[in-house]
């Protein structure tokens, strides 16, 4: 197949996070940033091939650019799933070579695949043959005692030989035994220098750095240090408003910054839509707890959403009710957001 170059723009992206970056969270984040690349949660090949595809793969067109992350270790099923992802309209398909959970290891994919670069290359080659959208790989800097720079370089070189140009590198190694997935996100030390040196050694590749990036200022320092892009994880989920300046700072957008009032209005419309589809509002409200982080009243915002929003009969109004607890200094945003809260 012919490949479509480097689209989407990966200067800034939000990482695939299990139980976090589902379609409702991505719709929410898209109200804050239009240009940042968003990733799905990891979906296994078995789920895609045998499960409810609308539930697993469906997304709102507003989510573009959006990438599907796949978990698997067999070339043919991964190729079939990549083709399905392209048919569903995804802008990129990504192979997970970074998840260290026991469940993933038992299925022989995720981070343990770093020990099998030839197999990963076969998988990526099959995926690339099946689609014209970009196929990318998300990996760690190493696993267990296989964590030398030479091993990382060999892994990347072997996979890049298939024509894969984009590697998203979480700048921590993964311990496959002895640490939980949560501990693997913060116990192994960060080694940004190793990712920088990988880029210096392979300037022809697009290297995206991931791991421990708390805000856009830090993301900018990584770009200034030579990275092609930066992927934010937990910070984008727990403090999503840090993305409000992303389009202007990273993508040169001239549009006005969003306001929380704009976001609240969009979320209420979306919640109404969910309700009409028979879905409880809590599938959305659980993702928006961090919208008002740092503002007076943020705790009351979260409490209202978690206590009232979890009721199966709760309606879109719980979002406005929660927002009424938040004090917003006039002038800090472009409109008096109390007008939205009062509607």
PDB file of N, CA, C and O in Angstrom, residues 42-88:
ATOM      1  N   UNK A  42      -5.877   1.064  24.902  1.00  0.00           N
ATOM      2  CA  UNK A  42      -5.440  -0.106  24.148  1.00  0.00           C
ATOM      3  C   UNK A  42      -6.620  -1.069  23.964  1.00  0.00           C
ATOM      4  O   UNK A  42      -7.346  -1.371  24.911  1.00  0.00           O
ATOM      5  N   UNK A  43      -6.787  -1.542  22.727  1.00  0.00           N
ATOM      6  CA  UNK A  43      -7.823  -2.537  22.424  1.00  0.00           C
ATOM      7  C   UNK A  43      -7.105  -3.760  21.859  1.00  0.00           C
ATOM      8  O   UNK A  43      -6.261  -3.640  20.969  1.00  0.00           O
ATOM      9  N   UNK A  44      -7.421  -4.935  22.385  1.00  0.00           N
ATOM     10  CA  UNK A  44      -6.739  -6.137  21.919  1.00  0.00           C
ATOM     11  C   UNK A  44      -7.301  -6.586  20.576  1.00  0.00           C
ATOM     12  O   UNK A  44      -8.448  -6.296  20.229  1.00  0.00           O
ATOM     13  N   UNK A  45      -6.467  -7.308  19.845  1.00  0.00           N
ATOM     14  CA  UNK A  45      -6.921  -7.812  18.544  1.00  0.00           C
ATOM     15  C   UNK A  45      -8.128  -8.723  18.710  1.00  0.00           C
ATOM     16  O   UNK A  45      -9.066  -8.679  17.912  1.00  0.00           O
ATOM     17  N   UNK A  46      -8.128  -9.537  19.763  1.00  0.00           N
ATOM     18  CA  UNK A  46      -9.260 -10.435  19.983  1.00  0.00           C
ATOM     19  C   UNK A  46     -10.553  -9.686  20.181  1.00  0.00           C
ATOM     20  O   UNK A  46     -11.615 -10.085  19.671  1.00  0.00           O
ATOM     21  N   UNK A  47     -10.476  -8.581  20.925  1.00  0.00           N
ATOM     22  CA  UNK A  47     -11.679  -7.780  21.156  1.00  0.00           C
ATOM     23  C   UNK A  47     -12.185  -7.172  19.849  1.00  0.00           C
ATOM     24  O   UNK A  47     -13.386  -7.196  19.562  1.00  0.00           O
ATOM     25  N   UNK A  48     -11.267  -6.637  19.046  1.00  0.00           N
ATOM     26  CA  UNK A  48     -11.676  -6.018  17.779  1.00  0.00           C
ATOM     27  C   UNK A  48     -12.308  -7.056  16.843  1.00  0.00           C
ATOM     28  O   UNK A  48     -13.340  -6.805  16.210  1.00  0.00           O
ATOM     29  N   UNK A  49     -11.688  -8.228  16.772  1.00  0.00           N
ATOM     30  CA  UNK A  49     -12.150  -9.231  15.813  1.00  0.00           C
ATOM     31  C   UNK A  49     -13.442  -9.917  16.261  1.00  0.00           C
ATOM     32  O   UNK A  49     -14.244 -10.334  15.421  1.00  0.00           O
ATOM     33  N   UNK A  50     -13.635 -10.012  17.583  1.00  0.00           N
ATOM     34  CA  UNK A  50     -14.770 -10.793  18.076  1.00  0.00           C
ATOM     35  C   UNK A  50     -15.797 -10.001  18.874  1.00  0.00           C
ATOM     36  O   UNK A  50     -16.855 -10.536  19.201  1.00  0.00           O
ATOM     37  N   UNK A  51     -15.474  -8.752  19.198  1.00  0.00           N
ATOM     38  CA  UNK A  51     -16.342  -8.005  20.102  1.00  0.00           C
ATOM     39  C   UNK A  51     -17.276  -7.035  19.392  1.00  0.00           C
ATOM     40  O   UNK A  51     -17.434  -7.049  18.173  1.00  0.00           O
ATOM     41  N   UNK A  52     -17.892  -6.169  20.191  1.00  0.00           N
ATOM     42  CA  UNK A  52     -18.836  -5.157  19.717  1.00  0.00           C
ATOM     43  C   UNK A  52     -18.025  -3.975  19.172  1.00  0.00           C
ATOM     44  O   UNK A  52     -17.544  -3.141  19.927  1.00  0.00           O
ATOM     45  N   UNK A  53     -17.885  -3.926  17.866  1.00  0.00           N
ATOM     46  CA  UNK A  53     -16.993  -2.907  17.285  1.00  0.00           C
ATOM     47  C   UNK A  53     -17.501  -1.489  17.490  1.00  0.00           C
ATOM     48  O   UNK A  53     -16.713  -0.560  17.672  1.00  0.00           O
ATOM     49  N   UNK A  54     -18.795  -1.299  17.451  1.00  0.00           N
ATOM     50  CA  UNK A  54     -19.316   0.050  17.682  1.00  0.00           C
ATOM     51  C   UNK A  54     -18.931   0.526  19.074  1.00  0.00           C
ATOM     52  O   UNK A  54     -18.508   1.670  19.265  1.00  0.00           O
ATOM     53  N   UNK A  55     -19.040  -0.356  20.043  1.00  0.00           N
ATOM     54  CA  UNK A  55     -18.693   0.005  21.414  1.00  0.00           C
ATOM     55  C   UNK A  55     -17.186   0.210  21.567  1.00  0.00           C
ATOM     56  O   UNK A  55     -16.730   1.116  22.250  1.00  0.00           O
ATOM     57  N   UNK A  56     -16.401  -0.641  20.912  1.00  0.00           N
ATOM     58  CA  UNK A  56     -14.947  -0.602  21.059  1.00  0.00           C
ATOM     59  C   UNK A  56     -14.277   0.473  20.208  1.00  0.00           C
ATOM     60  O   UNK A  56     -13.294   1.088  20.624  1.00  0.00           O
ATOM     61  N   UNK A  57     -14.800   0.688  19.007  1.00  0.00           N
ATOM     62  CA  UNK A  57     -14.111   1.525  18.028  1.00  0.00           C
ATOM     63  C   UNK A  57     -14.843   2.808  17.663  1.00  0.00           C
ATOM     64  O   UNK A  57     -14.253   3.699  17.062  1.00  0.00           O
ATOM     65  N   UNK A  58     -16.124   2.884  17.970  1.00  0.00           N
ATOM     66  CA  UNK A  58     -16.896   4.054  17.554  1.00  0.00           C
ATOM     67  C   UNK A  58     -16.365   5.338  18.176  1.00  0.00           C
ATOM     68  O   UNK A  58     -15.905   5.340  19.315  1.00  0.00           O
ATOM     69  N   UNK A  59     -16.416   6.418  17.413  1.00  0.00           N
ATOM     70  CA  UNK A  59     -15.988   7.712  17.954  1.00  0.00           C
ATOM     71  C   UNK A  59     -16.719   8.832  17.228  1.00  0.00           C
ATOM     72  O   UNK A  59     -17.241   8.653  16.136  1.00  0.00           O
ATOM     73  N   UNK A  60     -16.745   9.982  17.864  1.00  0.00           N
ATOM     74  CA  UNK A  60     -17.384  11.166  17.300  1.00  0.00           C
ATOM     75  C   UNK A  60     -16.421  11.808  16.301  1.00  0.00           C
ATOM     76  O   UNK A  60     -15.218  11.909  16.575  1.00  0.00           O
ATOM     77  N   UNK A  61     -16.911  12.257  15.152  1.00  0.00           N
ATOM     78  CA  UNK A  61     -16.009  12.885  14.171  1.00  0.00           C
ATOM     79  C   UNK A  61     -15.195  14.048  14.735  1.00  0.00           C
ATOM     80  O   UNK A  61     -14.101  14.339  14.235  1.00  0.00           O
ATOM     81  N   UNK A  62     -15.698  14.705  15.785  1.00  0.00           N
ATOM     82  CA  UNK A  62     -14.975  15.840  16.355  1.00  0.00           C
ATOM     83  C   UNK A  62     -13.640  15.395  16.965  1.00  0.00           C
ATOM     84  O   UNK A  62     -12.747  16.216  17.177  1.00  0.00           O
ATOM     85  N   UNK A  63     -13.493  14.089  17.208  1.00  0.00           N
ATOM     86  CA  UNK A  63     -12.278  13.600  17.858  1.00  0.00           C
ATOM     87  C   UNK A  63     -11.045  13.622  16.960  1.00  0.00           C
ATOM     88  O   UNK A  63      -9.920  13.509  17.454  1.00  0.00           O
ATOM     89  N   UNK A  64     -11.208  13.729  15.670  1.00  0.00           N
ATOM     90  CA  UNK A  64     -10.044  13.774  14.784  1.00  0.00           C
ATOM     91  C   UNK A  64      -9.115  14.930  15.155  1.00  0.00           C
ATOM     92  O   UNK A  64      -9.597  16.003  15.503  1.00  0.00           O
ATOM     93  N   UNK A  65      -7.785  14.737  15.077  1.00  0.00           N
ATOM     94  CA  UNK A  65      -7.095  13.493  14.735  1.00  0.00           C
ATOM     95  C   UNK A  65      -7.081  12.519  15.910  1.00  0.00           C
ATOM     96  O   UNK A  65      -6.788  12.909  17.042  1.00  0.00           O
ATOM     97  N   UNK A  66      -7.391  11.248  15.598  1.00  0.00           N
ATOM     98  CA  UNK A  66      -7.491  10.234  16.640  1.00  0.00           C
ATOM     99  C   UNK A  66      -6.834   8.948  16.150  1.00  0.00           C
ATOM    100  O   UNK A  66      -6.976   8.568  14.985  1.00  0.00           O
ATOM    101  N   UNK A  67      -6.082   8.303  17.057  1.00  0.00           N
ATOM    102  CA  UNK A  67      -5.335   7.088  16.721  1.00  0.00           C
ATOM    103  C   UNK A  67      -5.846   5.925  17.563  1.00  0.00           C
ATOM    104  O   UNK A  67      -6.172   6.098  18.743  1.00  0.00           O
ATOM    105  N   UNK A  68      -5.897   4.750  16.956  1.00  0.00           N
ATOM    106  CA  UNK A  68      -6.277   3.530  17.667  1.00  0.00           C
ATOM    107  C   UNK A  68      -5.025   2.792  18.103  1.00  0.00           C
ATOM    108  O   UNK A  68      -4.137   2.523  17.290  1.00  0.00           O
ATOM    109  N   UNK A  69      -4.943   2.460  19.403  1.00  0.00           N
ATOM    110  CA  UNK A  69      -3.828   1.630  19.862  1.00  0.00           C
ATOM    111  C   UNK A  69      -4.287   0.181  19.980  1.00  0.00           C
ATOM    112  O   UNK A  69      -5.302  -0.119  20.609  1.00  0.00           O
ATOM    113  N   UNK A  70      -3.526  -0.711  19.367  1.00  0.00           N
ATOM    114  CA  UNK A  70      -3.822  -2.136  19.383  1.00  0.00           C
ATOM    115  C   UNK A  70      -2.842  -2.879  20.279  1.00  0.00           C
ATOM    116  O   UNK A  70      -1.665  -2.538  20.361  1.00  0.00           O
ATOM    117  N   UNK A  71      -3.367  -3.926  20.926  1.00  0.00           N
ATOM    118  CA  UNK A  71      -2.529  -4.855  21.664  1.00  0.00           C
ATOM    119  C   UNK A  71      -2.615  -6.215  21.003  1.00  0.00           C
ATOM    120  O   UNK A  71      -3.712  -6.732  20.772  1.00  0.00           O
ATOM    121  N   UNK A  72      -1.478  -6.793  20.682  1.00  0.00           N
ATOM    122  CA  UNK A  72      -1.459  -8.097  20.039  1.00  0.00           C
ATOM    123  C   UNK A  72      -0.034  -8.486  19.712  1.00  0.00           C
ATOM    124  O   UNK A  72       0.886  -7.671  19.832  1.00  0.00           O
ATOM    125  N   UNK A  73       0.149  -9.751  19.304  1.00  0.00           N
ATOM    126  CA  UNK A  73       1.504 -10.228  19.014  1.00  0.00           C
ATOM    127  C   UNK A  73       1.546 -11.154  17.815  1.00  0.00           C
ATOM    128  O   UNK A  73       2.537 -11.835  17.607  1.00  0.00           O
ATOM    129  N   UNK A  74       0.470 -11.156  17.022  1.00  0.00           N
ATOM    130  CA  UNK A  74       0.445 -12.015  15.840  1.00  0.00           C
ATOM    131  C   UNK A  74       0.206 -11.155  14.605  1.00  0.00           C
ATOM    132  O   UNK A  74      -0.747 -10.367  14.566  1.00  0.00           O
ATOM    133  N   UNK A  75       1.056 -11.294  13.604  1.00  0.00           N
ATOM    134  CA  UNK A  75       0.972 -10.409  12.436  1.00  0.00           C
ATOM    135  C   UNK A  75      -0.395 -10.400  11.749  1.00  0.00           C
ATOM    136  O   UNK A  75      -0.922  -9.319  11.461  1.00  0.00           O
ATOM    137  N   UNK A  76      -0.984 -11.552  11.488  1.00  0.00           N
ATOM    138  CA  UNK A  76      -2.228 -11.576  10.723  1.00  0.00           C
ATOM    139  C   UNK A  76      -3.391 -10.889  11.442  1.00  0.00           C
ATOM    140  O   UNK A  76      -4.057 -10.019  10.856  1.00  0.00           O
ATOM    141  N   UNK A  77      -3.666 -11.243  12.711  1.00  0.00           N
ATOM    142  CA  UNK A  77      -4.745 -10.525  13.403  1.00  0.00           C
ATOM    143  C   UNK A  77      -4.481  -9.020  13.514  1.00  0.00           C
ATOM    144  O   UNK A  77      -5.416  -8.216  13.387  1.00  0.00           O
ATOM    145  N   UNK A  78      -3.229  -8.637  13.737  1.00  0.00           N
ATOM    146  CA  UNK A  78      -2.917  -7.205  13.819  1.00  0.00           C
ATOM    147  C   UNK A  78      -3.150  -6.519  12.479  1.00  0.00           C
ATOM    148  O   UNK A  78      -3.674  -5.390  12.429  1.00  0.00           O
ATOM    149  N   UNK A  79      -2.801  -7.181  11.399  1.00  0.00           N
ATOM    150  CA  UNK A  79      -3.048  -6.612  10.073  1.00  0.00           C
ATOM    151  C   UNK A  79      -4.545  -6.454   9.822  1.00  0.00           C
ATOM    152  O   UNK A  79      -4.999  -5.422   9.313  1.00  0.00           O
ATOM    153  N   UNK A  80      -5.317  -7.474  10.195  1.00  0.00           N
ATOM    154  CA  UNK A  80      -6.769  -7.406  10.009  1.00  0.00           C
ATOM    155  C   UNK A  80      -7.360  -6.260  10.824  1.00  0.00           C
ATOM    156  O   UNK A  80      -8.231  -5.520  10.353  1.00  0.00           O
ATOM    157  N   UNK A  81      -6.867  -6.105  12.061  1.00  0.00           N
ATOM    158  CA  UNK A  81      -7.386  -5.044  12.927  1.00  0.00           C
ATOM    159  C   UNK A  81      -6.960  -3.662  12.432  1.00  0.00           C
ATOM    160  O   UNK A  81      -7.725  -2.692  12.540  1.00  0.00           O
ATOM    161  N   UNK A  82      -5.753  -3.554  11.889  1.00  0.00           N
ATOM    162  CA  UNK A  82      -5.318  -2.271  11.320  1.00  0.00           C
ATOM    163  C   UNK A  82      -6.224  -1.879  10.158  1.00  0.00           C
ATOM    164  O   UNK A  82      -6.618  -0.708  10.031  1.00  0.00           O
ATOM    165  N   UNK A  83      -6.579  -2.853   9.331  1.00  0.00           N
ATOM    166  CA  UNK A  83      -7.477  -2.568   8.204  1.00  0.00           C
ATOM    167  C   UNK A  83      -8.848  -2.126   8.702  1.00  0.00           C
ATOM    168  O   UNK A  83      -9.473  -1.213   8.141  1.00  0.00           O
ATOM    169  N   UNK A  84      -9.315  -2.767   9.770  1.00  0.00           N
ATOM    170  CA  UNK A  84     -10.607  -2.379  10.360  1.00  0.00           C
ATOM    171  C   UNK A  84     -10.511  -0.951  10.898  1.00  0.00           C
ATOM    172  O   UNK A  84     -11.424  -0.138  10.709  1.00  0.00           O
ATOM    173  N   UNK A  85      -9.392  -0.634  11.560  1.00  0.00           N
ATOM    174  CA  UNK A  85      -9.202   0.722  12.097  1.00  0.00           C
ATOM    175  C   UNK A  85      -9.258   1.750  10.976  1.00  0.00           C
ATOM    176  O   UNK A  85      -9.871   2.820  11.113  1.00  0.00           O
ATOM    177  N   UNK A  86      -8.617   1.444   9.850  1.00  0.00           N
ATOM    178  CA  UNK A  86      -8.650   2.362   8.712  1.00  0.00           C
ATOM    179  C   UNK A  86     -10.074   2.511   8.191  1.00  0.00           C
ATOM    180  O   UNK A  86     -10.519   3.637   7.889  1.00  0.00           O
ATOM    181  N   UNK A  87     -10.803   1.409   8.101  1.00  0.00           N
ATOM    182  CA  UNK A  87     -12.188   1.466   7.633  1.00  0.00           C
ATOM    183  C   UNK A  87     -13.062   2.301   8.556  1.00  0.00           C
ATOM    184  O   UNK A  87     -14.007   2.949   8.107  1.00  0.00           O
ATOM    185  N   UNK A  88     -12.763   2.277   9.855  1.00  0.00           N
ATOM    186  CA  UNK A  88     -13.547   3.048  10.822  1.00  0.00           C
ATOM    187  C   UNK A  88     -13.167   4.527  10.822  1.00  0.00           C
ATOM    188  O   UNK A  88     -13.817   5.332  11.475  1.00  0.00           O
TER     189      UNK A  88
END
